[in-house]
XYZ file of C-alpha atoms in Angstrom:
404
model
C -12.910 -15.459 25.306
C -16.042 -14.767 27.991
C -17.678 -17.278 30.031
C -16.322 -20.630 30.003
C -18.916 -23.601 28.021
C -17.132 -26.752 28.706
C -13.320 -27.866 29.357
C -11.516 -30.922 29.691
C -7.708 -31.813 30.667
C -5.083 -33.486 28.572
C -1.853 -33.933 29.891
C -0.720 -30.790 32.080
C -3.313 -28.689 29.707
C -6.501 -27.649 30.501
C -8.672 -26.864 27.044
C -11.255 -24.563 27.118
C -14.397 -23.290 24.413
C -15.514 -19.709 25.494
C -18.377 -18.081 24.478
C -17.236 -15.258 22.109
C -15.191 -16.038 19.701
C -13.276 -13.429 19.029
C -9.541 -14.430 19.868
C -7.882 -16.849 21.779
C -5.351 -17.268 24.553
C -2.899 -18.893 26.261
C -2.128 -19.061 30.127
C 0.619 -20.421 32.220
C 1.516 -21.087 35.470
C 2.961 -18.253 37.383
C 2.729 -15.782 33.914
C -0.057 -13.765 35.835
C 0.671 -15.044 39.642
C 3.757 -16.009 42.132
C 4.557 -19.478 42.068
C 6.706 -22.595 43.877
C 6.357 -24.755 40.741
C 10.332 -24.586 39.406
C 8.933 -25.197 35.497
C 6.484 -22.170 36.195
C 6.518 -19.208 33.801
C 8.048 -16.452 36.582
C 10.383 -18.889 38.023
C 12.348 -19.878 33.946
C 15.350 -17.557 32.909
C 14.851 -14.276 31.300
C 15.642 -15.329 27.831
C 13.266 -18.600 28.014
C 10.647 -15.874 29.363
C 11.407 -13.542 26.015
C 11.029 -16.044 23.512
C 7.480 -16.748 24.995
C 6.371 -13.569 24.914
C 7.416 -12.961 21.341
C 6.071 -16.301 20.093
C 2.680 -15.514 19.925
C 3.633 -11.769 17.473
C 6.214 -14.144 15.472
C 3.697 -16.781 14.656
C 0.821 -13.719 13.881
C 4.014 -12.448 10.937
C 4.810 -16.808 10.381
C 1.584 -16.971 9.820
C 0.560 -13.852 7.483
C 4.011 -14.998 5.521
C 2.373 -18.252 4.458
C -1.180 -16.565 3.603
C 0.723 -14.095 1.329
C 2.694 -16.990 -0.129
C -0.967 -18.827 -0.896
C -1.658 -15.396 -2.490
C 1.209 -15.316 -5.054
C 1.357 -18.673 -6.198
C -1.302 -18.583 -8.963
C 0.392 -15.740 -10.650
C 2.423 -16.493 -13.635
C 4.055 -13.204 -12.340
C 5.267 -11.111 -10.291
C 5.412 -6.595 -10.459
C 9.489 -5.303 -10.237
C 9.250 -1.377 -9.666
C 11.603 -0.961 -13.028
C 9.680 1.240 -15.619
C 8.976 -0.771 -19.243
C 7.050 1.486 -20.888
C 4.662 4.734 -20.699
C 1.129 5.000 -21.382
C 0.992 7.644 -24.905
C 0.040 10.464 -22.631
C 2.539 9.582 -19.463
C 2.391 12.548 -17.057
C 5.274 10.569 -15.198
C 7.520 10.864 -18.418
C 6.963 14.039 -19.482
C 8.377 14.864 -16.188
C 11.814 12.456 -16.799
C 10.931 9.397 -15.794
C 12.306 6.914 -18.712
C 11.976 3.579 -19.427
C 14.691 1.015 -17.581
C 14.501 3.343 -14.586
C 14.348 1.340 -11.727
C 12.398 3.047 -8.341
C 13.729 2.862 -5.023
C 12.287 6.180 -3.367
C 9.101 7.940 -3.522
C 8.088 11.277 -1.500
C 10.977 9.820 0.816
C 9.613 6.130 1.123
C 11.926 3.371 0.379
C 11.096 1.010 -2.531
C 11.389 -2.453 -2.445
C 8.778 -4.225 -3.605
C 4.945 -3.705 -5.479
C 3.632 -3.624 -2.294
C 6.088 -0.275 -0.726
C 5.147 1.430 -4.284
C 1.264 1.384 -4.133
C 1.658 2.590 -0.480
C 3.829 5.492 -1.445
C 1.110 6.434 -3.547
C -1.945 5.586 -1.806
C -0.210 8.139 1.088
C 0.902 10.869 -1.501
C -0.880 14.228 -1.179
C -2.339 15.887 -3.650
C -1.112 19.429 -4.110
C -1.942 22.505 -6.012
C 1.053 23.345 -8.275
C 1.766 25.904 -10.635
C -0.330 25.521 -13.393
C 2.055 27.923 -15.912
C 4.891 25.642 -15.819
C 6.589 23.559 -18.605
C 6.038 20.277 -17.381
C 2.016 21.105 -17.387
C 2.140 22.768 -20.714
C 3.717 18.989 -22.041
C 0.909 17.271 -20.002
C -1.897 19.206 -21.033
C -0.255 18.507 -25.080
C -0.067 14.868 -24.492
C -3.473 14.639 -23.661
C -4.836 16.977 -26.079
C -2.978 14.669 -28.768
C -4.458 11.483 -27.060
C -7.770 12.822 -26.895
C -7.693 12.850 -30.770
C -6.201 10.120 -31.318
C -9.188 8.497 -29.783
C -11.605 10.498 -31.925
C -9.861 8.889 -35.017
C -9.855 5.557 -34.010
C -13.356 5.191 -33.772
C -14.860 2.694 -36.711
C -11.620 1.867 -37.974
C -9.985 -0.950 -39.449
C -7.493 -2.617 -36.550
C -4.209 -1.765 -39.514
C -5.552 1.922 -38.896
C -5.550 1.647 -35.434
C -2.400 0.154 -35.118
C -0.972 3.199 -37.354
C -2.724 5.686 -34.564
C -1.026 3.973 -31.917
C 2.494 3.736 -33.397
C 1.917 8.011 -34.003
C 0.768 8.382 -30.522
C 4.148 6.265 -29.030
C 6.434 8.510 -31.529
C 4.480 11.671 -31.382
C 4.868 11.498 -27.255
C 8.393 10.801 -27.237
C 9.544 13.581 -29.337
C 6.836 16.097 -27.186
C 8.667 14.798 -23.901
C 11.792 15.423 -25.370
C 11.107 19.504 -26.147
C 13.120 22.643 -24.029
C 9.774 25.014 -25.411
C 6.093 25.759 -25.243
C 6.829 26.754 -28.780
C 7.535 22.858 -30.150
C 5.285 21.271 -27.686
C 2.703 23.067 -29.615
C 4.252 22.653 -33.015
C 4.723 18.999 -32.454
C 1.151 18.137 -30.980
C -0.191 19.981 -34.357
C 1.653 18.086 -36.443
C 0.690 15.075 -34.766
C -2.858 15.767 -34.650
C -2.672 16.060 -38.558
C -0.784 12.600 -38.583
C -3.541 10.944 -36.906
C -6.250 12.826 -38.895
C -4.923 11.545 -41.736
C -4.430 7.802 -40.469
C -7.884 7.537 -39.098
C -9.387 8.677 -42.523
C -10.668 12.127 -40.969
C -10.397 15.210 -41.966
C -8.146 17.180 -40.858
C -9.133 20.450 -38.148
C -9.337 23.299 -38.861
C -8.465 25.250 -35.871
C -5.734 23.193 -33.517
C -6.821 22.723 -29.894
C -5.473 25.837 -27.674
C -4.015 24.772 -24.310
C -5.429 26.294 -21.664
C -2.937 27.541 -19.314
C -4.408 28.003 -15.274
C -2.454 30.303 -12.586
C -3.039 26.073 -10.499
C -3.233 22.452 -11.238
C -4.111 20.050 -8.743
C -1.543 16.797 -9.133
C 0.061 14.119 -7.003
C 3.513 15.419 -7.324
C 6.477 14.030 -5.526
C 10.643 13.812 -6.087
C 11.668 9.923 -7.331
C 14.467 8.781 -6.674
C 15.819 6.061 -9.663
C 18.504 3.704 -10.749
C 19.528 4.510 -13.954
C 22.059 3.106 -15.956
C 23.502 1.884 -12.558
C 23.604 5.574 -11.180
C 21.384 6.785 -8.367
C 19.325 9.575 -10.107
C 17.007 12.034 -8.247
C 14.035 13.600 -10.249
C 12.443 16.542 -8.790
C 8.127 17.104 -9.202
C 7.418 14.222 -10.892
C 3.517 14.612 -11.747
C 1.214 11.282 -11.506
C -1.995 11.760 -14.082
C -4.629 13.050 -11.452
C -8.489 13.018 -12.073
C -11.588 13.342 -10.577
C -14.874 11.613 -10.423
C -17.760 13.860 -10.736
C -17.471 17.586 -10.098
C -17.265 17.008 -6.351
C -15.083 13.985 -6.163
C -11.863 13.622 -4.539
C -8.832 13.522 -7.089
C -7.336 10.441 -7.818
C -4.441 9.453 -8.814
C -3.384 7.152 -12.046
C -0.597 5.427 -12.951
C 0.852 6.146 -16.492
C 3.581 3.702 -17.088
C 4.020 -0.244 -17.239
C 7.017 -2.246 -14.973
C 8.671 -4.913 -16.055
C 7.139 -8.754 -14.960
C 9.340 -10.921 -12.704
C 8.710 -14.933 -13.955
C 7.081 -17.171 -10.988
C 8.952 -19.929 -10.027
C 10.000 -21.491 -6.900
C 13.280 -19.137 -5.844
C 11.043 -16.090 -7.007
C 8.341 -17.276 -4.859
C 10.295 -17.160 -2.056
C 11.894 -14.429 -2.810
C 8.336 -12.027 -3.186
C 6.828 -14.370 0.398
C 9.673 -12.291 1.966
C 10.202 -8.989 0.358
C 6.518 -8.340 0.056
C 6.149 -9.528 4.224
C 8.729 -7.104 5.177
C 6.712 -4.686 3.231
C 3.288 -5.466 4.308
C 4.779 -5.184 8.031
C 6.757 -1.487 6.959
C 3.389 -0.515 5.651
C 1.524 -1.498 9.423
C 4.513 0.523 10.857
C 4.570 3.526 8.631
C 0.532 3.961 9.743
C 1.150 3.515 13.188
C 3.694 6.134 13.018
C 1.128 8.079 10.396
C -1.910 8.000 13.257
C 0.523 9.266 15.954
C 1.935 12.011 13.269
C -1.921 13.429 12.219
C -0.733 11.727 8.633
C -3.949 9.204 9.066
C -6.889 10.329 11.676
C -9.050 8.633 13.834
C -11.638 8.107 10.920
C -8.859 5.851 9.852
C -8.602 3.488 11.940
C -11.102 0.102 12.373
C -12.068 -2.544 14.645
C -13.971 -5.873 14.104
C -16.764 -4.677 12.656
C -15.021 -2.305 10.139
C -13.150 -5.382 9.295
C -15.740 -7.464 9.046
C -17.456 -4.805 6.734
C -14.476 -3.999 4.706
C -13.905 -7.760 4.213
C -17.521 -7.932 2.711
C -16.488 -5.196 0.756
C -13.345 -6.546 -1.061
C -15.333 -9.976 -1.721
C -18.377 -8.407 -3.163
C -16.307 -6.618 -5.586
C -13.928 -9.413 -6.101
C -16.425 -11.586 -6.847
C -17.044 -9.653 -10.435
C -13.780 -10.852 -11.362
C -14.817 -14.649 -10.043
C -14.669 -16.972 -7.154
C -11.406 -17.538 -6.902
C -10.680 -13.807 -7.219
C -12.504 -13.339 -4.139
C -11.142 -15.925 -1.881
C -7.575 -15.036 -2.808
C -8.812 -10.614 -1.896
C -9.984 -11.957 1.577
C -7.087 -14.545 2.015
C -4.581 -11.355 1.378
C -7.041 -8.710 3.656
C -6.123 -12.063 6.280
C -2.563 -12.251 5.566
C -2.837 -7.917 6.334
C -4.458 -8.242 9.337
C -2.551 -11.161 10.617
C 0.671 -9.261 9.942
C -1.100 -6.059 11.661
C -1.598 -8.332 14.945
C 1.551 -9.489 15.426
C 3.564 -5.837 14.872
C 0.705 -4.159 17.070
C 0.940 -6.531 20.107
C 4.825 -5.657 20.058
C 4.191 -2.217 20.478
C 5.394 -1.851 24.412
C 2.005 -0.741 25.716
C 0.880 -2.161 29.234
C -1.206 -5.488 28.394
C 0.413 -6.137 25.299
C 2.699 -8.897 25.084
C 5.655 -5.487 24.097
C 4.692 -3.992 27.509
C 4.964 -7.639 29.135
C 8.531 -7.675 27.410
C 9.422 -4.251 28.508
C 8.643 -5.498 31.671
C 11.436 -8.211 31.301
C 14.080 -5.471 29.499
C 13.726 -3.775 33.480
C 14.534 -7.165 35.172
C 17.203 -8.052 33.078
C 19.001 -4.699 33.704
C 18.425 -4.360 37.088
C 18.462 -7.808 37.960
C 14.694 -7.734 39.765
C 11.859 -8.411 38.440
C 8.912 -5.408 38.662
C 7.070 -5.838 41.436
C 4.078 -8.347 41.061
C 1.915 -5.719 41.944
C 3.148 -2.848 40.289
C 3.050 -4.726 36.878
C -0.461 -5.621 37.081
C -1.348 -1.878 37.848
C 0.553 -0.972 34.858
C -1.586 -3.692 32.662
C -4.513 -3.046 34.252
C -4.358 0.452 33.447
C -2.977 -0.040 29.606
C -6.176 -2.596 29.582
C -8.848 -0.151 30.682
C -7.116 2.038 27.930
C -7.714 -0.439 25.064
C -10.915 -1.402 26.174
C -11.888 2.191 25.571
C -10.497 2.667 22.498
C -11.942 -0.609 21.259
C -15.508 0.293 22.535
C -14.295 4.102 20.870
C -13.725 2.414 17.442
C -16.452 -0.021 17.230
C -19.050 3.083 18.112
C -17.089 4.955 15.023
C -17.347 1.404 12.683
C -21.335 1.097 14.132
C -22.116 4.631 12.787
C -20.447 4.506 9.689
C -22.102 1.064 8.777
C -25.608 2.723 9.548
C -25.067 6.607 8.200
C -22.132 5.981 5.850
C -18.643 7.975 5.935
């Protein structure tokens, strides 16, 4: 875009290098101006008119489709969102999740694919909840037992350690499986002296008391699973929720294992869609999330918060290898590629949706808009977006220099 540097004509075309490269576009006859020419843009039928407008968005999604594809292709596997097995201290099962369960709701988000289940979570909020109930009690006695078990698995021999692990798995399935505080307890004791006993320590001699608080912070939310092909709902299911540091923000965890789908070429395919449609829900669900308050202003990033968060993911990327890090930026391209295309839809003036608004009118009324009138309307939703560009760049700008 910007000043023109040099140009030259092939066929009907005229090609053109601008000075700042920061997008690209594409002009036709009569698109922005009357004209006689009969193969001009204003003077084709409606529908030829649509399909132009839409190209550009449907190539952005074509586009971000193959990226993702490029993305998924060195896995040997793929994430399903059916449950395989718990972590010894699952939060998530002491709460009745079970193994087999396939998801297909969180907090009221539909589940699909990986992709729809680490947004669910990433937009859960964490809640205080009452810290005297059962299902915190069982928590607070699966980790109490883990804790231990760790404690007796240090300098042992690996048959030890695979005897502390096999108590753990059995020890957590009976304690998710109790009606009372009273066997919680009694169980997690008994357990405690299991693993004493397999890790060659002694045994204690005062059990661990569980501390019982009026609140507990968690990521609760209601699940909704398949389960033995029945639609089950489970109410204030509890993620394991930490912190870092005493001021840091809680986090949450995820306790539990999902079953692998094998790569090959239908599965492929298969995930390049799914996961697209997801990817292109999850653009949607934020848009709708900034107008809601869900997501704020801090939330939001231009080019340079891209271009910082893109430096980001690669840096740390880069830990796990090269080729770790060009397939995080490929994917943070396939996001933003996918991101273009849905927000130039949107049917704001100057975006290609407000140009095919413009076309819905004509179509119905059978006259165009007013030549005039329509580039008021654009010129207007322009000045807008230059704003909240410059708006959002200033925000990205301070937050690369103070932090935030």
């Amino acid at each position: 875009m910007g000043p023109k540097l040099f140009s030259f004509k092939k066929g009907e075309t005229q090609y053109s290098l601008r000075l700042f490269p920061i997008g690209g576009y594409c002009a036709m006859e009569g698109e922005d101006e009357d004209s006689e020419n009969p193969r001009a843009f204003n003077n084709a039928k409606i529908w030829k008119r649509m399909i132009i407008i839409v190209a550009g968005a449907f190539m952005n999604i074509i586009f971000g489709m193959v990226l993702l594809m490029i993305t998924l292709i060195p896995n040997d596997n793929f994430e399903s969102t059916t449950v395989s097995q718990f972590t010894p201290y699952s939060y998530t099962a002491a709460c009745g999740l079970q193994e087999g369960d396939e998801i297909i709701e969180i907090n009221g988000y539909d589940i699909n694919t990986a992709t729809d289940f680490s947004f669910a979570l990433y937009t859960l909020p964490v809640s205080e909840v009452d810290g005297k109930s059962f299902e915190i009690y069982k928590e607070d006695c699966l980790y109490t037992m883990y804790t231990h078990a760790a404690d007796c698995a240090v300098k042992t021999t690996q048959e030890q350690v695979d005897k502390i692990n096999q108590l753990v798995d059995e020890g957590s399935y009976k304690i998710f499986e109790t009606k009372d505080r009273e066997s919680a307890y009694s169980l997690m004791c008994t357990y405690i002296d299991k693993l004493s006993d397999a890790g060659s320590k002694d045994r204690l001699d005062k059990y661990p008391e569980i501390e019982v608080k009026d609140t507990r912070l968690r990521f609760r939310t209601d699940m909704t699973v398949i389960r033995d092909g029945e639609e089950v709902v489970l109410k204030n299911v509890d993620f394991y929720t930490y912190k870092i540091g005493e001021d840091g923000e809680p986090t949450l965890a995820i306790d539990f294992y999902v079953e692998p789908i094998d790569n090959n070429f239908f599965t492929l395919l298969s995930q390049t869609g799914k996961q697209s449609v997801s990817v292109a829900r999850m653009v949607w669900n934020s848009l709708v999330g900034l107008v809601s308050g869900e997501f704020s202003f801090n939330d939001v990033s231009g080019p340079v918060g891209i271009a910082s968060a893109i430096t980001d993911v690669a840096s740390e990327s880069l830990k796990s290898g090269f080729s770790e890090a060009v397939m995080s930026i490929i994917y943070v391209m396939m996001v933003i590629s996918i991101n273009l295309g849905i927000v130039n839809m949107l049917p704001f003036p100057a975006l290609d949706g407000g140009r095919f608004v413009m076309l819905l009118i004509e179509a119905i009324f059978k006259k165009p808009v007013p030549r005039k009138v329509e580039a008021a309307i654009n010129g207007v939703g322009l000045a807008l977006l230059l704003m909240l560009m410059l708006a959002i760049t200033m925000k990205d700008v301070w937050v690369l220099i103070f932090g935030g």
